[in-house]
Short mmCIF file of C-alpha atoms and ligand atoms in Angstrom, two decimals:
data_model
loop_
_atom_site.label_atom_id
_atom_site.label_comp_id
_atom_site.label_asym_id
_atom_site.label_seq_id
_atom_site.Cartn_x
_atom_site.Cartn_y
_atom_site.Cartn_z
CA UNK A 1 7.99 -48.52 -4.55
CA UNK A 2 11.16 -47.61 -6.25
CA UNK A 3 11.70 -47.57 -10.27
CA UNK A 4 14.30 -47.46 -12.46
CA UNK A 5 14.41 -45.34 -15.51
CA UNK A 6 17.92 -45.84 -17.59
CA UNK A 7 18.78 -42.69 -20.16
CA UNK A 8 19.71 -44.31 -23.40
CA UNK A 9 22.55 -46.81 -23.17
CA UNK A 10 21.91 -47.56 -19.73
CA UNK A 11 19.49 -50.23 -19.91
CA UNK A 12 21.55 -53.01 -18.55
CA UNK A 13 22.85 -51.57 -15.56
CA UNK A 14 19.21 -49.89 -14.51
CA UNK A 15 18.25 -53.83 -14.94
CA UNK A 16 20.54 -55.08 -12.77
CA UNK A 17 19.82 -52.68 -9.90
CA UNK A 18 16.52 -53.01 -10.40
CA UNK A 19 16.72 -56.76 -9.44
CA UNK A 20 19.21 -56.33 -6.64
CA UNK A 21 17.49 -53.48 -5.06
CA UNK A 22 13.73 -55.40 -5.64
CA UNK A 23 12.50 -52.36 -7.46
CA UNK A 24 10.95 -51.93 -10.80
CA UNK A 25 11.97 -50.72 -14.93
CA UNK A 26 10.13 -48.16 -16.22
CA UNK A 27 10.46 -46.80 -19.97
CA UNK A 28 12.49 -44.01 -21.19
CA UNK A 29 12.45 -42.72 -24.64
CA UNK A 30 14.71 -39.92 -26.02
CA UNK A 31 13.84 -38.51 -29.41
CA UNK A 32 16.06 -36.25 -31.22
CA UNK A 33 14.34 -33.74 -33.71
CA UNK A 34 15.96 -32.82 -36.99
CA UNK A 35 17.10 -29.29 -35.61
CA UNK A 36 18.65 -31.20 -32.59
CA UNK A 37 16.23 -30.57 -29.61
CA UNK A 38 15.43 -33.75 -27.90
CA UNK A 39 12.17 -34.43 -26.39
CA UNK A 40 11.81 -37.17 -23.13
CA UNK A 41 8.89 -39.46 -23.36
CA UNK A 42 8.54 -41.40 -19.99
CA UNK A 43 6.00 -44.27 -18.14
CA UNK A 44 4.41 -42.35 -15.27
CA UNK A 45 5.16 -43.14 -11.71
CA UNK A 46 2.98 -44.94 -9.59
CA UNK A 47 1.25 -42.88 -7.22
CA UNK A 48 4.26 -41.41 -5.20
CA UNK A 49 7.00 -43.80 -6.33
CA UNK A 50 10.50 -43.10 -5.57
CA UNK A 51 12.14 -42.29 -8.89
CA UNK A 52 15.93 -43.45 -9.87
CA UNK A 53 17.33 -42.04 -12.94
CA UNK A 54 20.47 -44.43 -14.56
CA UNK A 55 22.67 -42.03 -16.58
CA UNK A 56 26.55 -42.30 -17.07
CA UNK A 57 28.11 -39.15 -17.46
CA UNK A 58 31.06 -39.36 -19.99
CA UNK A 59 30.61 -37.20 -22.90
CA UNK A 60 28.43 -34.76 -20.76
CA UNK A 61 27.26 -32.27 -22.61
CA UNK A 62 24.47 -33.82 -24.93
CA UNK A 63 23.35 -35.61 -22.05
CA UNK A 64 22.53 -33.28 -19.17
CA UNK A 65 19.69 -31.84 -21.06
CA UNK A 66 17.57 -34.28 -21.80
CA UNK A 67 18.35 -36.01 -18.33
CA UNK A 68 17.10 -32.56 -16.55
CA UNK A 69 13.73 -33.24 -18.85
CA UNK A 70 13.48 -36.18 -17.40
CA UNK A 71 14.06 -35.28 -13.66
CA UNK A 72 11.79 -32.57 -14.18
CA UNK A 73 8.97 -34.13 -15.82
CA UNK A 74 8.91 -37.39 -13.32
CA UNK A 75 8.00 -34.60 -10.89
CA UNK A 76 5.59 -33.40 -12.78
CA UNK A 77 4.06 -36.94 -13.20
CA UNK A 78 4.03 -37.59 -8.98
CA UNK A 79 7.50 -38.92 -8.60
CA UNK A 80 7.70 -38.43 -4.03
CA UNK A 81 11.66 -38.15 -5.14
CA UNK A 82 14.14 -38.20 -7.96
CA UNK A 83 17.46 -39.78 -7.16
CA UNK A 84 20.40 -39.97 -9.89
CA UNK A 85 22.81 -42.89 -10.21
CA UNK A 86 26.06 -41.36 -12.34
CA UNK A 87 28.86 -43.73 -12.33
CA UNK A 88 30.75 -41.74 -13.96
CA UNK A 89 30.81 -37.92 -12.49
CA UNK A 90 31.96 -35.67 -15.21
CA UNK A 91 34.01 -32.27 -14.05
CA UNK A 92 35.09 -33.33 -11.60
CA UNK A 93 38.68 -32.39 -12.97
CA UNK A 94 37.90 -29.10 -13.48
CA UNK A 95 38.12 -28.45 -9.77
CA UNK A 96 40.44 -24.51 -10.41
CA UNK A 97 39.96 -21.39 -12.00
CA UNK A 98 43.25 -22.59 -13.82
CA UNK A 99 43.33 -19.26 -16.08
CA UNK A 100 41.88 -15.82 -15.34
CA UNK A 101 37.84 -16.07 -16.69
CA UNK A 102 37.30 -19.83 -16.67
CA UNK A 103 34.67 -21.40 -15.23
CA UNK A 104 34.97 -23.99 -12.30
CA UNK A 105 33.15 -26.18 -13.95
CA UNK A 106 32.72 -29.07 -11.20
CA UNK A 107 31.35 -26.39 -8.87
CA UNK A 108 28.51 -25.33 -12.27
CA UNK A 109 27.83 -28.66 -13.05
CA UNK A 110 26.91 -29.65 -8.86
CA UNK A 111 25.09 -27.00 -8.86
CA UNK A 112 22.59 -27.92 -11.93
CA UNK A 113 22.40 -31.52 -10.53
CA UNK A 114 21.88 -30.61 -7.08
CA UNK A 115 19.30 -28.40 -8.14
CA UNK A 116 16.92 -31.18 -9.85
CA UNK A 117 18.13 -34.33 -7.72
CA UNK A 118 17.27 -36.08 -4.31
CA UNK A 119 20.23 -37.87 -4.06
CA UNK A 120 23.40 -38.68 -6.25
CA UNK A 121 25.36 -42.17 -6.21
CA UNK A 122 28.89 -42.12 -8.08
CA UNK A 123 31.39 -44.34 -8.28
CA UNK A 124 34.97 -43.30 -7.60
CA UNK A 125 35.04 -39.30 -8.35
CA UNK A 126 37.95 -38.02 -8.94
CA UNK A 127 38.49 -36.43 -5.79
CA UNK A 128 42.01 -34.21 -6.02
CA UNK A 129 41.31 -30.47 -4.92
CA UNK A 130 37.86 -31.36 -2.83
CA UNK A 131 37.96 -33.58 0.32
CA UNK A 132 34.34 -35.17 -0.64
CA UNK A 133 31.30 -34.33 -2.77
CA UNK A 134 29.70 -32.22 0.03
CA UNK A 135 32.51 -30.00 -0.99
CA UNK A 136 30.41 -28.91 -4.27
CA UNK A 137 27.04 -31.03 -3.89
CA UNK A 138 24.45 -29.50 -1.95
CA UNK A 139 22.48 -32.78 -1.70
CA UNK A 140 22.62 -36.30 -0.39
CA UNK A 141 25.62 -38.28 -2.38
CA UNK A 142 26.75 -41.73 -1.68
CA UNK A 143 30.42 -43.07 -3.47
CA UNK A 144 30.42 -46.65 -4.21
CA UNK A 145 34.29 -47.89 -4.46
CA UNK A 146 35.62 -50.15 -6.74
CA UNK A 147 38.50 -51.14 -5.23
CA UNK A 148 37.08 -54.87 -3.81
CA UNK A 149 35.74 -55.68 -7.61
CA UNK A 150 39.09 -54.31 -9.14
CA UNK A 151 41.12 -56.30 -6.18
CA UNK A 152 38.73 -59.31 -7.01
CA UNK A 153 39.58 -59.29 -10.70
CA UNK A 154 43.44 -59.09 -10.22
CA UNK A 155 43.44 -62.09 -8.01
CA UNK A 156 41.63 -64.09 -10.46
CA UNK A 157 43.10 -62.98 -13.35
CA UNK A 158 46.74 -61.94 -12.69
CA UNK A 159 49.60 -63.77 -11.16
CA UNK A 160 52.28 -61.88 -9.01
CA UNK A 161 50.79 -58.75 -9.72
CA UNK A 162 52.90 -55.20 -8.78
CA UNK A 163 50.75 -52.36 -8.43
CA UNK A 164 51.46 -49.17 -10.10
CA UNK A 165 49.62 -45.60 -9.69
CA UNK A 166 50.52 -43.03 -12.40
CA UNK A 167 50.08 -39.84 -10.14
CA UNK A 168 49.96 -38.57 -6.30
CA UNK A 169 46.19 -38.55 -6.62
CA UNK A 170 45.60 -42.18 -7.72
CA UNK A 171 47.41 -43.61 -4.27
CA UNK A 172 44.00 -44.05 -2.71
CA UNK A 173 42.90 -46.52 -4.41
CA UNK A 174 45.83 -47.98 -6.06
CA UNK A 175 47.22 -48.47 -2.31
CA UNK A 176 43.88 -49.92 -1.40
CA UNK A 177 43.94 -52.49 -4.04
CA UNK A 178 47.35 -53.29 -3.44
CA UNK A 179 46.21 -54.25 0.19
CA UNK A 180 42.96 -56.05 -0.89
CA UNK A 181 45.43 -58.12 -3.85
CA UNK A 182 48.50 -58.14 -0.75
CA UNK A 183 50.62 -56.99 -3.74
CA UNK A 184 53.34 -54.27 -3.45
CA UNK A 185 52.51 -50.59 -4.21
CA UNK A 186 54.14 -47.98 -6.12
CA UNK A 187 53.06 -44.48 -7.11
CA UNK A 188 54.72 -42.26 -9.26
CA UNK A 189 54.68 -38.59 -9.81
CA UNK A 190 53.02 -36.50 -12.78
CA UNK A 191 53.28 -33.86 -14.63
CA UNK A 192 50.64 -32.31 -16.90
CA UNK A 193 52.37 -30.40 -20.23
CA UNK A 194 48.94 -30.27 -22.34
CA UNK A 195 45.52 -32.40 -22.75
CA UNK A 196 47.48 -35.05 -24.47
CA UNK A 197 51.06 -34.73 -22.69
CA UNK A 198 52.37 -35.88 -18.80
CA UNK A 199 55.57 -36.54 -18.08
CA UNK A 200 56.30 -39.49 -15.48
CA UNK A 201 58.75 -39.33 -12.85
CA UNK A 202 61.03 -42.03 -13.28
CA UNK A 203 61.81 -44.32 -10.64
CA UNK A 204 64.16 -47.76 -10.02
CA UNK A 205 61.69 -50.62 -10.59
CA UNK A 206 64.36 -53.24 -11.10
CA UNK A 207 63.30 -55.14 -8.04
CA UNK A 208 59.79 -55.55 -9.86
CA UNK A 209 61.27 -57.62 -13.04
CA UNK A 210 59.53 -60.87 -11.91
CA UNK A 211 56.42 -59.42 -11.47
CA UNK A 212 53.28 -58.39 -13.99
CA UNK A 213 53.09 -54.83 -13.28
CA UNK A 214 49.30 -53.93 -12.94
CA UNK A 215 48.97 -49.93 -13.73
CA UNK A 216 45.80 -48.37 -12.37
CA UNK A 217 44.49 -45.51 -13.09
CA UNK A 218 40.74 -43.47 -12.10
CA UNK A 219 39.94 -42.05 -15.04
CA UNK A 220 41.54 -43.20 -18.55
CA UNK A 221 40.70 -40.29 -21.17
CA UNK A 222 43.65 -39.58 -23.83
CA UNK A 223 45.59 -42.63 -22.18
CA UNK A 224 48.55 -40.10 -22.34
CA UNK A 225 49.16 -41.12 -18.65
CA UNK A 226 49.10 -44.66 -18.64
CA UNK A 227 51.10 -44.89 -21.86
CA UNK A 228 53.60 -42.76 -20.57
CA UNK A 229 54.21 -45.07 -17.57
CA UNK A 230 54.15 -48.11 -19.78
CA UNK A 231 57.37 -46.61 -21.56
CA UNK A 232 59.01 -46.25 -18.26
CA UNK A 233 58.26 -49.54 -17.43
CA UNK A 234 59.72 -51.25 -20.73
CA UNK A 235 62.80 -49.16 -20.31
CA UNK A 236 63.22 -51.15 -16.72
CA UNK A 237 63.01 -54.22 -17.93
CA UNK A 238 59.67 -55.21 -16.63
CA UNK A 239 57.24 -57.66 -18.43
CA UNK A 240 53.83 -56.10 -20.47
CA UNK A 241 51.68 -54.36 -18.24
CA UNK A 242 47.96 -54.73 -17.56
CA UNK A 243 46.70 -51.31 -17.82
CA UNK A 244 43.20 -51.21 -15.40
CA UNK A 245 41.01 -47.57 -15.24
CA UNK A 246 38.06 -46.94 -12.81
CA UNK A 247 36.63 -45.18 -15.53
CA UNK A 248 37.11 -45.72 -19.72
CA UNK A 249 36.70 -42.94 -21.44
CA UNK A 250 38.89 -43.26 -23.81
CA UNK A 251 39.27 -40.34 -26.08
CA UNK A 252 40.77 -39.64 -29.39
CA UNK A 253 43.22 -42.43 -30.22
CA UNK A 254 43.49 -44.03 -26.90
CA UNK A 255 43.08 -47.56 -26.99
CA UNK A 256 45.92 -47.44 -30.08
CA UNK A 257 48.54 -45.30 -27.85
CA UNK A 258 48.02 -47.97 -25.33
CA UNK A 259 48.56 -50.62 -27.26
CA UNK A 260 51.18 -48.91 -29.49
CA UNK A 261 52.87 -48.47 -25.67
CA UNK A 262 53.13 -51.94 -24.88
CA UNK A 263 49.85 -52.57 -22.40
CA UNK A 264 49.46 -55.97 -23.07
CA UNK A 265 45.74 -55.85 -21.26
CA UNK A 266 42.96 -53.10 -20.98
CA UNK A 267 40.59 -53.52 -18.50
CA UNK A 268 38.14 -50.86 -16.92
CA UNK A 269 35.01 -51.19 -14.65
CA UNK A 270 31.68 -51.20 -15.76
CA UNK A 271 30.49 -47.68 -14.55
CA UNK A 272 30.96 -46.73 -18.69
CA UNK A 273 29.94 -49.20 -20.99
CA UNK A 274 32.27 -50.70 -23.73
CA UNK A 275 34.54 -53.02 -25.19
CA UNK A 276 36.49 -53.01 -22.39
CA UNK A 277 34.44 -52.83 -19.21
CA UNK A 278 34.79 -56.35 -17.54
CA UNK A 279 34.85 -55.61 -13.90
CA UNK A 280 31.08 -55.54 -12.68
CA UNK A 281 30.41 -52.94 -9.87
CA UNK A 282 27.09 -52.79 -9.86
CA UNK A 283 26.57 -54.62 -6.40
CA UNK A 284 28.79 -52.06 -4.76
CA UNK A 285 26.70 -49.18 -6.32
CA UNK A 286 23.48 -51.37 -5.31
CA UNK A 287 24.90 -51.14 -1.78
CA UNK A 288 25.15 -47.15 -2.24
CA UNK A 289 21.87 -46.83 -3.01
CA UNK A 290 20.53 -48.22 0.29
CA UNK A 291 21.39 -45.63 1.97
CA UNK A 292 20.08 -42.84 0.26
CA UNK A 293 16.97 -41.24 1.53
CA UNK A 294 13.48 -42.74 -0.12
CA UNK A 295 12.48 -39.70 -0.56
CA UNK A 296 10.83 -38.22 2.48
CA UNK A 297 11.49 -34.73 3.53
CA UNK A 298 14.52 -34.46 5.88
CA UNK A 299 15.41 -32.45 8.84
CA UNK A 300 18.01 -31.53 10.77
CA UNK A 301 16.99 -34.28 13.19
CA UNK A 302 16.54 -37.31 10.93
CA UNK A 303 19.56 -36.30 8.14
CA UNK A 304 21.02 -39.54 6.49
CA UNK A 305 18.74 -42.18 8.07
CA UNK A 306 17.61 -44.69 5.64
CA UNK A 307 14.07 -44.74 4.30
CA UNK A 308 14.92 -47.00 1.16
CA UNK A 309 11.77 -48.33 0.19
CA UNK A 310 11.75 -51.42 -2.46
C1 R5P B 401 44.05 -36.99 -13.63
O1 R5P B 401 44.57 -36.49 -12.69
C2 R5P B 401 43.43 -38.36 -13.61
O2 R5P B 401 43.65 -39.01 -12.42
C3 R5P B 401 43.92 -39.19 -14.77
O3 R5P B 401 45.26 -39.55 -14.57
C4 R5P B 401 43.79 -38.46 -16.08
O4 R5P B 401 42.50 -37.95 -16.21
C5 R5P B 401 44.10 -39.37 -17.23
O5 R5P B 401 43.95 -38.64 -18.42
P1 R5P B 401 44.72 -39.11 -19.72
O6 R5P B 401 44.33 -40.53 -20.01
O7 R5P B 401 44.27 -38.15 -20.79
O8 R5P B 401 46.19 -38.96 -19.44
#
């Protein structure tokens, strides 16, 4: 018996997964005292029920706590295992000691997780200095891909599309939509001046001019990326772009400097919710889930064989 338990503001998608997966919705409530501390209130598993926490991880800080409370206490209350479905996996950027002192924070913030989960799901990490999560994750981890769903929504929503990836790293997947879409591919190259400051590498798109150019990006935070690739493209001509991110987080002023930039639509996936999450990717995490462990002990012998239990 598997249940769901969604941290606040992931109801719907511990729902949906719930019903594709045939497993069950428990209740999570999160109360914040006056001083700040936060105190979990859960439904108990049934006797030995494989537990699945639902919690997005943009703005991570004010929610690992209280999602630690709650790994901790379903084991306390019987849970046989604890898994953790985090469409979005924060740190991951912070994959260098970039100055002398700072922490490597990806590395920190596996460690916590592994520490109180089973199993992780993610969608789409942003994988640049690490070959895979078993780079930093010391337990099992599944990546659902959103390429198909993001592939699926161009064809049915844009015509003559033109891909476009900002940066080196975003050629995985804006090469694998291209091919899904059988659109051409570009990528351009980046460079990071500040938090809020790239600089694109500019590049001859003339032969594009009849197409819509479809920029995608994994993770959109200041949208200082995408915007400054939108410039570049009205400079060559091309038509208003459709600006597309794995992952919205969009911070500070965002959504204005895209628009202010030309994008004439903002689309993201659904791993954080919001205004602009319209591409569904919950069956490809569904599929992730299947083949995580249901709990059982592992050994050497029987490592990644599927006990998902329903
Ligand atoms: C970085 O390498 C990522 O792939 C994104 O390009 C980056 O996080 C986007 O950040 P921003 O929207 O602030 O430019």
């Amino acid at each position: 018996m598997t249940t769901f338990y969604a941290m606040p503001g992931n109801e719907h998608l511990a729902t949906v997964l719930a019903g594709r997966l045939g497993g069950s919705v428990a209740t999570l409530a999160l109360h914040r005292f006056p001083d700040r501390e936060s105190v979990v209130r859960l439904e108990p598993p049934s006797r030995a029920a494989d537990a699945v926490l639902v919690c997005t991880m943009d703005d991570p800080d004010p929610k690992l706590v209280p999602l630690l409370f709650a790994a901790r206490t379903l084991r306390e209350e019987g849970a046989r295992s604890v898994g953790l479905v985090a469409p979005y996996l924060a740190y991951m950027r912070q994959d260098r000691r970039f100055m002398p002192g700072e922490s490597v924070s990806s590395r920190h913030f596996a460690a916590i997780l592994s520490e109180h989960f089973d199993w992780l799901v993610t969608v789409d990490p942003h994988l640049h200095r690490y070959r895979s999560l078993d780079d930093i994750y010391s337990i099992q981890t599944a990546v659902a891909h959103s390429a198909p769903a993001i592939a699926q929504w161009i064809v049915a929503s844009v015509p003559k599309p033109v891909i476009i990836g900002p940066d080196e790293e975003s050629r995985q997947w804006a090469q694998e939509v291209a091919t899904l879409v059988d659109a051409p591919c570009m990528v351009m190259a980046k460079q990071r001046l500040g938090d809020r400051d790239v600089s694109i590498s500019t590049a001859d798109m003339t032969e594009w001019r009849d197409r819509t150019p479809v920029l995608i990006d994994d993770i959109v935070s200041t949208g200082a990326t995408l915007a400054a690739q939108l410039a570049h493209l009205r400079e060559s001509g091309l038509p208003p772009a459709i600006c597309v991110g794995v992952h919205g987080l969009f911070a500070d002023d965002a959504v204005a400097r895209l628009e202010r930039a030309g994008a004439s639509y903002i689309v993201t996936t659904t791993t954080i919710p919001g205004a602009f999450a319209g591409i569904d990717i919950s069956e490809s995490i569904a599929a992730s889930i299947r083949t995580m462990d249901g709990g059982e002990q592992r050994t050497s012998n029987d490592a990644h064989t599927s006990k998902w239990t329903a």
